[in-house]
mmCIF file of C-alpha atoms in Angstrom:
data_model
loop_
_atom_site.group_PDB
_atom_site.id
_atom_site.type_symbol
_atom_site.label_atom_id
_atom_site.label_comp_id
_atom_site.label_asym_id
_atom_site.label_seq_id
_atom_site.Cartn_x
_atom_site.Cartn_y
_atom_site.Cartn_z
ATOM 1 C CA THR T 1 66.582 146.485 138.077
ATOM 2 C CA TYR T 2 68.577 146.802 141.302
ATOM 3 C CA TRP T 3 71.256 149.371 142.080
ATOM 4 C CA HIS T 4 73.611 150.183 144.933
ATOM 5 C CA HIS T 5 75.843 153.215 145.529
ATOM 6 C CA GLY T 6 78.913 151.765 147.274
ATOM 7 C CA MET T 7 82.665 151.976 147.654
ATOM 8 C CA ALA T 8 85.540 149.501 147.296
ATOM 9 C CA GLY T 9 89.294 149.746 147.589
ATOM 10 C CA SER T 10 92.263 148.984 149.827
ATOM 11 C CA TRP T 11 90.922 151.346 152.520
ATOM 12 C CA ALA T 12 87.478 149.784 152.509
ATOM 13 C CA GLN T 13 86.273 146.966 154.739
ATOM 14 C CA GLU T 14 88.208 143.785 155.343
ATOM 15 C CA GLY T 15 88.433 141.550 152.313
ATOM 16 C CA LYS T 16 88.522 144.651 150.063
ATOM 17 C CA THR T 17 86.084 142.965 147.671
ATOM 18 C CA ARG T 18 82.396 143.847 147.645
ATOM 19 C CA THR T 19 80.261 140.814 146.883
ATOM 20 C CA TYR T 20 76.669 140.737 145.689
ATOM 21 C CA HIS T 21 74.724 137.486 145.455
ATOM 22 C CA MET T 22 72.169 136.210 142.949
ATOM 23 C CA ASP T 23 69.958 133.253 143.802
ATOM 24 C CA VAL T 24 69.460 131.434 140.472
ATOM 25 C CA PRO T 25 66.708 128.790 140.229
ATOM 26 C CA THR T 26 67.345 125.494 138.453
ATOM 27 C CA ASN T 27 67.168 125.698 134.653
ATOM 28 C CA ASN T 28 66.898 122.425 132.782
ATOM 29 C CA ASP T 29 68.015 123.951 129.456
ATOM 30 C CA PHE T 30 71.462 122.733 128.359
ATOM 31 C CA HIS T 31 74.242 125.312 128.645
ATOM 32 C CA LEU T 32 77.968 124.804 128.247
ATOM 33 C CA ARG T 33 79.913 125.289 131.491
ATOM 34 C CA TYR T 34 83.526 124.831 132.485
ATOM 35 C CA ASP T 35 82.734 121.398 133.909
ATOM 36 C CA THR T 36 80.347 120.308 131.146
ATOM 37 C CA VAL T 37 81.149 117.149 129.188
ATOM 38 C CA VAL T 38 79.937 117.417 125.605
ATOM 39 C CA MET T 39 78.943 114.141 123.928
ATOM 40 C CA ALA T 40 79.796 113.889 120.215
ATOM 41 C CA GLU T 41 80.115 111.109 117.675
ATOM 42 C CA GLY T 42 83.327 110.038 115.992
ATOM 43 C CA GLY T 43 83.493 110.939 112.318
ATOM 44 C CA THR T 44 81.724 114.242 113.027
ATOM 45 C CA TRP T 45 83.081 117.632 111.976
ATOM 46 C CA PHE T 46 83.474 119.635 115.192
ATOM 47 C CA ASN T 47 83.198 123.432 114.971
ATOM 48 C CA MET T 48 84.772 125.845 117.462
ATOM 49 C CA THR T 49 83.767 129.532 117.415
ATOM 50 C CA VAL T 50 85.670 131.964 119.651
ATOM 51 C CA GLN T 51 84.946 135.667 120.210
ATOM 52 C CA ARG T 52 86.674 138.097 122.552
ATOM 53 C CA ARG T 53 84.171 140.249 124.453
ATOM 54 C CA GLY T 54 86.486 142.480 126.486
ATOM 55 C CA GLY T 55 89.855 142.802 128.172
ATOM 56 C CA LEU T 56 92.862 145.008 128.751
ATOM 57 C CA GLY T 57 94.354 144.264 125.331
ATOM 58 C CA GLY T 58 97.903 143.834 124.104
ATOM 59 C CA GLY T 59 98.285 140.145 124.893
ATOM 60 C CA TYR T 60 97.516 136.954 123.006
ATOM 61 C CA MET T 61 94.685 134.452 122.997
ATOM 62 C CA ASP T 62 95.480 130.791 122.499
ATOM 63 C CA THR T 63 92.859 128.146 121.730
ATOM 64 C CA TYR T 64 93.425 124.544 120.727
ATOM 65 C CA LEU T 65 91.797 121.122 120.483
ATOM 66 C CA LEU T 66 93.486 118.105 122.094
ATOM 67 C CA ASN T 67 92.540 114.643 120.860
ATOM 68 C CA ALA T 68 92.056 111.660 123.155
ATOM 69 C CA THR T 69 95.797 110.924 123.190
ATOM 70 C CA GLY T 70 96.608 114.486 124.292
ATOM 71 C CA ASN T 71 97.971 115.674 120.941
ATOM 72 C CA ALA T 72 97.089 119.219 119.814
ATOM 73 C CA VAL T 73 95.388 118.397 116.517
ATOM 74 C CA THR T 74 94.351 121.944 115.608
ATOM 75 C CA ARG T 75 95.076 125.376 117.032
ATOM 76 C CA LEU T 76 94.084 129.022 116.683
ATOM 77 C CA TYR T 77 96.472 131.561 118.241
ATOM 78 C CA ARG T 78 96.215 135.306 117.770
ATOM 79 C CA THR T 79 98.231 138.273 119.000
ATOM 80 C CA PRO T 80 96.988 140.794 119.838
ATOM 81 C CA SER T 81 93.883 139.157 121.242
ATOM 82 C CA SER T 82 91.739 141.888 119.668
ATOM 83 C CA GLN T 83 91.874 139.823 116.464
ATOM 84 C CA PHE T 84 89.185 137.717 118.162
ATOM 85 C CA ASN T 85 86.879 140.754 118.540
ATOM 86 C CA SER T 86 85.011 139.353 115.558
ATOM 87 C CA PRO T 87 84.100 135.673 115.960
ATOM 88 C CA ILE T 88 86.462 133.172 114.324
ATOM 89 C CA THR T 89 85.351 129.618 113.545
ATOM 90 C CA TYR T 90 87.616 126.684 112.831
ATOM 91 C CA THR T 91 86.828 123.005 112.508
ATOM 92 C CA TYR T 92 88.262 119.516 112.904
ATOM 93 C CA LEU T 93 87.092 115.975 112.181
ATOM 94 C CA LEU T 94 86.696 113.936 115.381
ATOM 95 C CA ASP T 95 88.700 110.951 114.185
ATOM 96 C CA GLU T 96 89.265 108.869 117.323
ATOM 97 C CA ALA T 97 87.315 107.752 120.373
ATOM 98 C CA GLY T 98 87.931 109.032 123.896
ATOM 99 C CA ASN T 99 87.948 112.232 125.912
ATOM 100 C CA TRP T 100 88.951 115.290 123.887
ATOM 101 C CA THR T 101 89.662 118.757 125.307
ATOM 102 C CA PHE T 102 89.027 122.242 123.953
ATOM 103 C CA SER T 103 91.277 124.747 125.746
ATOM 104 C CA ILE T 104 91.382 128.555 125.879
ATOM 105 C CA TYR T 105 93.831 130.967 127.550
ATOM 106 C CA SER T 106 95.160 134.544 127.378
ATOM 107 C CA ASN T 107 98.268 136.098 128.915
ATOM 108 C CA GLU T 108 96.339 139.292 129.677
ATOM 109 C CA TRP T 109 95.081 139.807 133.231
ATOM 110 C CA THR T 110 91.502 138.991 132.269
ATOM 111 C CA VAL T 111 89.759 138.506 128.942
ATOM 112 C CA SER T 112 86.051 137.813 128.660
ATOM 113 C CA TYR T 113 85.023 135.615 125.759
ATOM 114 C CA SER T 114 82.325 133.451 124.294
ATOM 115 C CA VAL T 115 82.963 129.980 122.927
ATOM 116 C CA THR T 116 80.466 127.993 120.884
ATOM 117 C CA LEU T 117 80.988 124.303 120.183
ATOM 118 C CA SER T 118 78.753 122.834 117.500
ATOM 119 C CA TRP T 119 78.425 119.569 115.608
ATOM 120 C CA VAL T 120 75.820 117.581 113.696
ATOM 121 C CA ASP T 121 74.181 114.588 115.334
ATOM 122 C CA GLN T 122 74.900 111.656 113.021
ATOM 123 C CA THR T 123 71.617 109.927 113.880
ATOM 124 C CA THR T 124 69.083 112.766 113.767
ATOM 125 C CA GLY T 125 70.952 115.158 111.462
ATOM 126 C CA LEU T 126 70.253 117.990 113.923
ATOM 127 C CA ARG T 127 72.941 120.572 114.663
ATOM 128 C CA MET T 128 73.940 120.491 118.326
ATOM 129 C CA THR T 129 75.210 123.778 119.777
ATOM 130 C CA ALA T 130 76.662 124.641 123.182
ATOM 131 C CA THR T 131 77.775 128.175 124.122
ATOM 132 C CA HIS T 132 79.607 129.502 127.163
ATOM 133 C CA TYR T 133 80.445 133.055 128.212
ATOM 134 C CA GLY T 134 83.600 132.900 130.278
ATOM 135 C CA VAL T 135 86.716 134.720 131.462
ATOM 136 C CA THR T 136 90.329 133.613 131.109
ATOM 137 C CA GLY T 137 93.682 135.272 131.776
ATOM 138 C CA THR T 138 96.578 135.278 134.223
ATOM 139 C CA TRP T 139 94.239 136.103 137.110
ATOM 140 C CA VAL T 140 91.860 133.280 136.226
ATOM 141 C CA GLY T 141 93.865 130.607 134.431
ATOM 142 C CA ARG T 142 93.284 128.354 131.439
ATOM 143 C CA TRP T 143 89.852 126.828 130.912
ATOM 144 C CA ASN T 144 89.245 123.418 129.404
ATOM 145 C CA TYR T 145 86.037 121.985 127.997
ATOM 146 C CA ALA T 146 85.661 118.199 127.721
ATOM 147 C CA ILE T 147 84.274 116.396 124.661
ATOM 148 C CA ASN T 148 83.500 112.691 124.955
ATOM 149 C CA VAL T 149 83.808 111.174 121.471
ATOM 150 C CA THR T 150 82.472 107.789 120.408
ATOM 151 C CA ALA T 151 84.426 105.501 118.071
ATOM 152 C CA PRO T 152 84.230 106.699 114.437
ATOM 153 C CA SER T 153 83.203 104.164 111.826
ATOM 154 C CA PRO T 154 84.887 103.901 109.453
ATOM 155 C CA LYS T 155 88.019 105.487 110.894
ATOM 156 C CA PRO T 156 88.927 108.590 108.847
ATOM 157 C CA PHE T 157 92.328 109.262 107.284
ATOM 158 C CA THR T 158 94.236 111.133 109.988
ATOM 159 C CA TYR T 159 97.673 111.689 111.565
ATOM 160 C CA ASP T 160 99.971 108.647 111.425
ATOM 161 C CA ALA T 161 97.577 106.982 108.973
ATOM 162 C CA THR T 162 98.830 104.402 106.468
ATOM 163 C CA VAL T 163 97.512 103.996 102.921
ATOM 164 C CA TYR T 164 98.395 101.081 100.660
ATOM 165 C CA ALA T 165 99.834 101.091 97.150
ATOM 166 C CA SER T 166 101.929 99.009 94.740
ATOM 167 C CA THR T 167 105.222 99.689 93.030
ATOM 168 C CA GLY T 168 104.583 101.475 89.754
ATOM 169 C CA ASP T 169 101.755 103.545 91.248
ATOM 170 C CA VAL T 170 102.011 107.328 91.222
ATOM 171 C CA VAL T 171 101.442 109.509 94.295
ATOM 172 C CA THR T 172 100.263 113.119 94.038
ATOM 173 C CA LEU T 173 100.597 115.181 97.222
ATOM 174 C CA THR T 174 99.063 118.636 97.642
ATOM 175 C CA LEU T 175 99.480 120.882 100.687
ATOM 176 C CA THR T 176 97.321 123.991 101.184
ATOM 177 C CA THR T 177 97.790 126.191 104.253
ATOM 178 C CA GLY T 178 94.958 127.937 106.107
ATOM 179 C CA TYR T 179 94.793 129.794 109.441
ATOM 180 C CA ASN T 180 98.293 130.355 110.816
ATOM 181 C CA TYR T 181 100.511 132.532 112.974
ATOM 182 C CA ASN T 182 102.990 133.680 110.370
ATOM 183 C CA ASN T 183 105.983 136.003 110.676
ATOM 184 C CA GLY T 184 107.497 134.943 107.371
ATOM 185 C CA ASP T 185 107.875 131.399 108.701
ATOM 186 C CA TRP T 186 108.599 128.322 106.595
ATOM 187 C CA MET T 187 106.864 125.051 105.728
ATOM 188 C CA ASP T 188 108.738 121.829 104.965
ATOM 189 C CA PHE T 189 106.721 119.360 102.870
ATOM 190 C CA ARG T 190 108.653 116.241 101.868
ATOM 191 C CA LEU T 191 108.357 112.691 100.538
ATOM 192 C CA VAL T 192 110.886 110.170 101.890
ATOM 193 C CA SER T 193 111.537 106.754 100.301
ATOM 194 C CA PRO T 194 111.964 103.491 102.263
ATOM 195 C CA SER T 195 115.730 103.875 101.725
ATOM 196 C CA ASN T 196 115.469 107.179 103.631
ATOM 197 C CA PHE T 197 116.182 109.400 100.621
ATOM 198 C CA ILE T 198 114.225 112.637 100.292
ATOM 199 C CA ILE T 199 112.633 112.007 96.895
ATOM 200 C CA ASP T 200 110.778 115.323 96.681
ATOM 201 C CA GLN T 201 110.533 118.405 98.865
ATOM 202 C CA GLN T 202 108.854 121.802 98.919
ATOM 203 C CA TYR T 203 110.482 124.109 101.459
ATOM 204 C CA THR T 204 109.148 127.629 101.210
ATOM 205 C CA ARG T 205 107.228 130.332 103.086
ATOM 206 C CA ILE T 206 103.857 129.442 104.605
ATOM 207 C CA TYR T 207 102.099 132.020 102.439
ATOM 208 C CA ASN T 208 103.374 130.340 99.274
ATOM 209 C CA PHE T 209 101.163 127.350 100.161
ATOM 210 C CA TYR T 210 97.964 129.442 100.363
ATOM 211 C CA SER T 211 96.929 128.331 96.858
ATOM 212 C CA GLY T 212 98.340 124.823 97.299
ATOM 213 C CA ILE T 213 101.623 123.239 96.139
ATOM 214 C CA SER T 214 101.759 119.733 94.670
ATOM 215 C CA MET T 215 104.401 117.024 94.260
ATOM 216 C CA VAL T 216 104.038 114.081 91.838
ATOM 217 C CA ASN T 217 106.289 111.016 92.140
ATOM 218 C CA ASP T 218 106.536 107.352 91.139
ATOM 219 C CA LEU T 219 106.454 104.807 93.948
ATOM 220 C CA PHE T 220 109.355 102.753 92.590
ATOM 221 C CA GLU T 221 110.499 101.025 95.786
ATOM 222 C CA PRO T 222 108.623 98.583 98.059
ATOM 223 C CA GLY T 223 108.434 99.445 101.745
ATOM 224 C CA THR T 224 107.127 102.306 103.862
ATOM 225 C CA TRP T 225 107.190 105.745 102.265
ATOM 226 C CA ARG T 226 106.812 108.747 104.572
ATOM 227 C CA ILE T 227 105.139 112.104 104.023
ATOM 228 C CA GLY T 228 106.466 114.749 106.420
ATOM 229 C CA ILE T 229 105.079 118.193 107.269
ATOM 230 C CA TYR T 230 106.881 120.695 109.508
ATOM 231 C CA SER T 231 106.684 124.425 110.145
ATOM 232 C CA THR T 232 109.063 126.856 111.828
ATOM 233 C CA GLY T 233 106.044 128.928 112.889
ATOM 234 C CA TYR T 234 104.072 128.744 116.114
ATOM 235 C CA TRP T 235 101.244 126.938 114.335
ATOM 236 C CA CYS T 236 99.662 126.517 110.927
ATOM 237 C CA GLN T 237 96.493 124.746 109.831
ATOM 238 C CA TYR T 238 96.591 122.919 106.520
ATOM 239 C CA ASP T 239 94.772 120.578 104.161
ATOM 240 C CA MET T 240 96.814 117.684 102.800
ATOM 241 C CA ASP T 241 95.448 115.726 99.834
ATOM 242 C CA LEU T 242 96.988 112.383 98.866
ATOM 243 C CA VAL T 243 96.059 110.739 95.555
ATOM 244 C CA ILE T 244 97.304 107.254 94.606
ATOM 245 C CA THR T 245 97.030 106.561 90.856
ATOM 246 C CA ASP T 246 97.072 102.841 90.052
ATOM 247 C CA GLY T 247 99.934 102.214 87.621
ATOM 248 C CA THR T 248 97.946 99.508 85.803
ATOM 249 C CA THR T 249 94.345 100.737 85.699
ATOM 250 C CA GLY T 250 94.833 104.484 86.130
ATOM 251 C CA THR T 251 92.240 104.494 88.925
ATOM 252 C CA ASN T 252 92.627 107.205 91.568
ATOM 253 C CA SER T 253 92.235 106.697 95.323
ATOM 254 C CA THR T 254 91.986 109.991 97.208
ATOM 255 C CA TYR T 255 92.660 110.696 100.895
ATOM 256 C CA SER T 256 92.413 114.088 102.612
ATOM 257 C CA HIS T 257 93.238 115.385 106.062
ATOM 258 C CA HIS T 258 92.595 118.771 107.663
ATOM 259 C CA GLY T 259 95.403 119.131 110.179
ATOM 260 C CA SER T 260 97.669 121.481 112.083
ATOM 261 C CA VAL T 261 101.426 121.676 112.555
ATOM 262 C CA SER T 262 103.285 123.620 115.247
ATOM 263 C CA ILE T 263 106.699 123.889 116.892
ATOM 264 C CA TRP T 264 104.712 123.710 120.149
ATOM 265 C CA ASN T 265 103.542 120.186 119.335
ATOM 266 C CA ALA T 266 105.391 117.135 120.559
ATOM 267 C CA PRO T 267 106.461 115.726 118.197
ATOM 268 C CA ALA T 268 106.624 118.787 115.955
ATOM 269 C CA TRP T 269 106.658 116.795 112.681
ATOM 270 C CA ARG T 270 103.439 115.405 111.210
ATOM 271 C CA TRP T 271 103.905 112.102 109.380
ATOM 272 C CA TYR T 272 101.701 110.082 107.044
ATOM 273 C CA TYR T 273 102.672 106.707 105.567
ATOM 274 C CA ILE T 274 102.307 104.786 102.303
ATOM 275 C CA ASN T 275 102.830 101.023 102.510
ATOM 276 C CA VAL T 276 104.079 99.956 99.060
ATOM 277 C CA THR T 277 104.246 96.299 98.016
ATOM 278 C CA GLY T 278 105.572 94.685 94.833
ATOM 279 C CA LEU T 279 108.843 94.311 92.962
ATOM 280 C CA PRO T 280 111.294 97.224 92.725
ATOM 281 C CA GLN T 281 110.827 99.351 89.615
ATOM 282 C CA GLN T 282 113.422 101.262 87.632
ATOM 283 C CA GLN T 283 114.827 103.554 90.279
ATOM 284 C CA PRO T 284 116.207 107.072 89.988
ATOM 285 C CA PHE T 285 119.952 107.467 90.362
ATOM 286 C CA ASN T 286 120.409 108.117 94.084
ATOM 287 C CA PRO T 287 123.381 109.430 96.060
ATOM 288 C CA GLY T 288 125.745 106.551 96.709
ATOM 289 C CA ASP T 289 124.691 104.612 93.598
ATOM 290 C CA GLU T 290 127.289 103.575 91.035
ATOM 291 C CA ALA T 291 127.294 103.654 87.244
ATOM 292 C CA ALA T 292 129.804 101.919 84.966
ATOM 293 C CA ALA T 293 131.592 103.415 81.958
ATOM 294 C CA LEU T 294 134.686 102.745 79.833
ATOM 295 C CA MET T 295 137.744 104.953 80.043
ATOM 296 C CA GLY T 296 137.845 107.273 77.055
ATOM 297 C CA THR T 297 134.063 107.630 77.016
ATOM 298 C CA ARG T 298 132.661 111.144 76.972
ATOM 299 C CA MET T 299 130.262 111.700 79.850
ATOM 300 C CA ASN T 300 127.472 114.254 79.707
ATOM 301 C CA LEU T 301 126.214 115.543 83.050
ATOM 302 C CA THR T 302 122.934 117.460 82.994
ATOM 303 C CA VAL T 303 121.473 119.178 86.045
ATOM 304 C CA GLN T 304 118.037 120.741 86.177
ATOM 305 C CA GLY T 305 116.682 122.485 89.262
ATOM 306 C CA GLY T 306 113.215 122.122 90.710
ATOM 307 C CA ALA T 307 111.735 123.783 93.761
ATOM 308 C CA TYR T 308 114.143 125.820 95.865
ATOM 309 C CA SER T 309 113.842 127.840 99.050
ATOM 310 C CA ASN T 310 116.024 130.844 98.230
ATOM 311 C CA TYR T 311 116.858 132.102 94.741
ATOM 312 C CA VAL T 312 119.911 134.120 95.886
ATOM 313 C CA GLU T 313 121.728 131.035 97.160
ATOM 314 C CA TYR T 314 124.071 129.032 94.954
ATOM 315 C CA CYS T 315 124.097 125.445 93.738
ATOM 316 C CA PHE T 316 127.449 123.759 93.087
ATOM 317 C CA VAL T 317 128.019 120.822 90.718
ATOM 318 C CA ARG T 318 131.476 119.245 90.651
ATOM 319 C CA LEU T 319 132.989 116.183 88.965
ATOM 320 C CA TYR T 320 135.933 114.623 90.791
ATOM 321 C CA ASN T 321 138.447 112.309 89.145
ATOM 322 C CA PRO T 322 139.806 109.198 90.947
ATOM 323 C CA ASP T 323 142.661 111.298 92.377
ATOM 324 C CA GLY T 324 140.147 113.509 94.192
ATOM 325 C CA ARG T 325 140.770 116.538 91.987
ATOM 326 C CA VAL T 326 137.933 118.595 90.509
ATOM 327 C CA ALA T 327 137.812 117.763 86.800
ATOM 328 C CA ALA T 328 134.811 119.967 86.008
ATOM 329 C CA ALA T 329 132.657 122.368 87.990
ATOM 330 C CA LEU T 330 129.681 124.638 87.538
ATOM 331 C CA VAL T 331 128.182 127.092 90.018
ATOM 332 C CA ARG T 332 124.995 129.044 89.446
ATOM 333 C CA ARG T 333 122.342 130.776 91.485
ATOM 334 C CA SER T 334 119.435 128.493 92.358
ATOM 335 C CA ASP T 335 117.083 130.217 89.914
ATOM 336 C CA ASP T 336 119.549 129.725 87.022
ATOM 337 C CA TRP T 337 119.203 125.933 87.037
#
């Protein structure tokens, strides 16, 4: 133990900062530092544990993982930063080769923290762990930790991935939200056909996805189908499950991705793709399509609602005659359909 009774301040000696020095001998044990490059294998689940150890309080802490192409693949943002007083762990599958970055920052003057990066060595099965005690904030700046990732084999299902199916197959999509920064923000989960029609959509509050929401649809048209995910919130982690049911054999092929969506991302939309081959099947009646009937025929028009974003809004159904006049109309609140 060493102690010194001293004084610092604007009236003290030049430089105004008292400095004490520690001579530290070389230690060959591995410790995570700001300039450390962590080596990890592709296809490995990468765990990030963050804990706030001290600070002024009142600001936010922002942590995220950038993949090798510079895209923020997962994020954990909390305000106030005291929500990190207990350690929080989140995880992501290292799904591409290259130099990844784990980044941490706070808008408080200074915040001390600990960060632990851990993963399992694919060869030995041993858990690799690296911990660093650091300080971030407006006086210090953002800190980045580098992760060098080898090529995963086989390549996992990830952002911008394409799966393959045939016309007549059935796709089941399930979205479940996890960690998020949520002030009543919304999620948009949609399936778009090759003709650019929105075939199915769930647009509702983030918290309504906590238990998972599913959409089931026939893949009736050949071409590239798109699955889109968007949030109006700062960020939201999610699990998206995609199941293709073979229309002939009934066999299921399942794909899953643990991802993150954020208005801070560029681009903000997350897209997944289904490449569908085969002959067109019996298609639903789409906007712009035509049907034929004889004059004098009675026409029955039936409308049934599905998912909707706001039950107090209204849905209008109108039938126009060739002169452009409304021949029949019905208006109801969304929850009445």
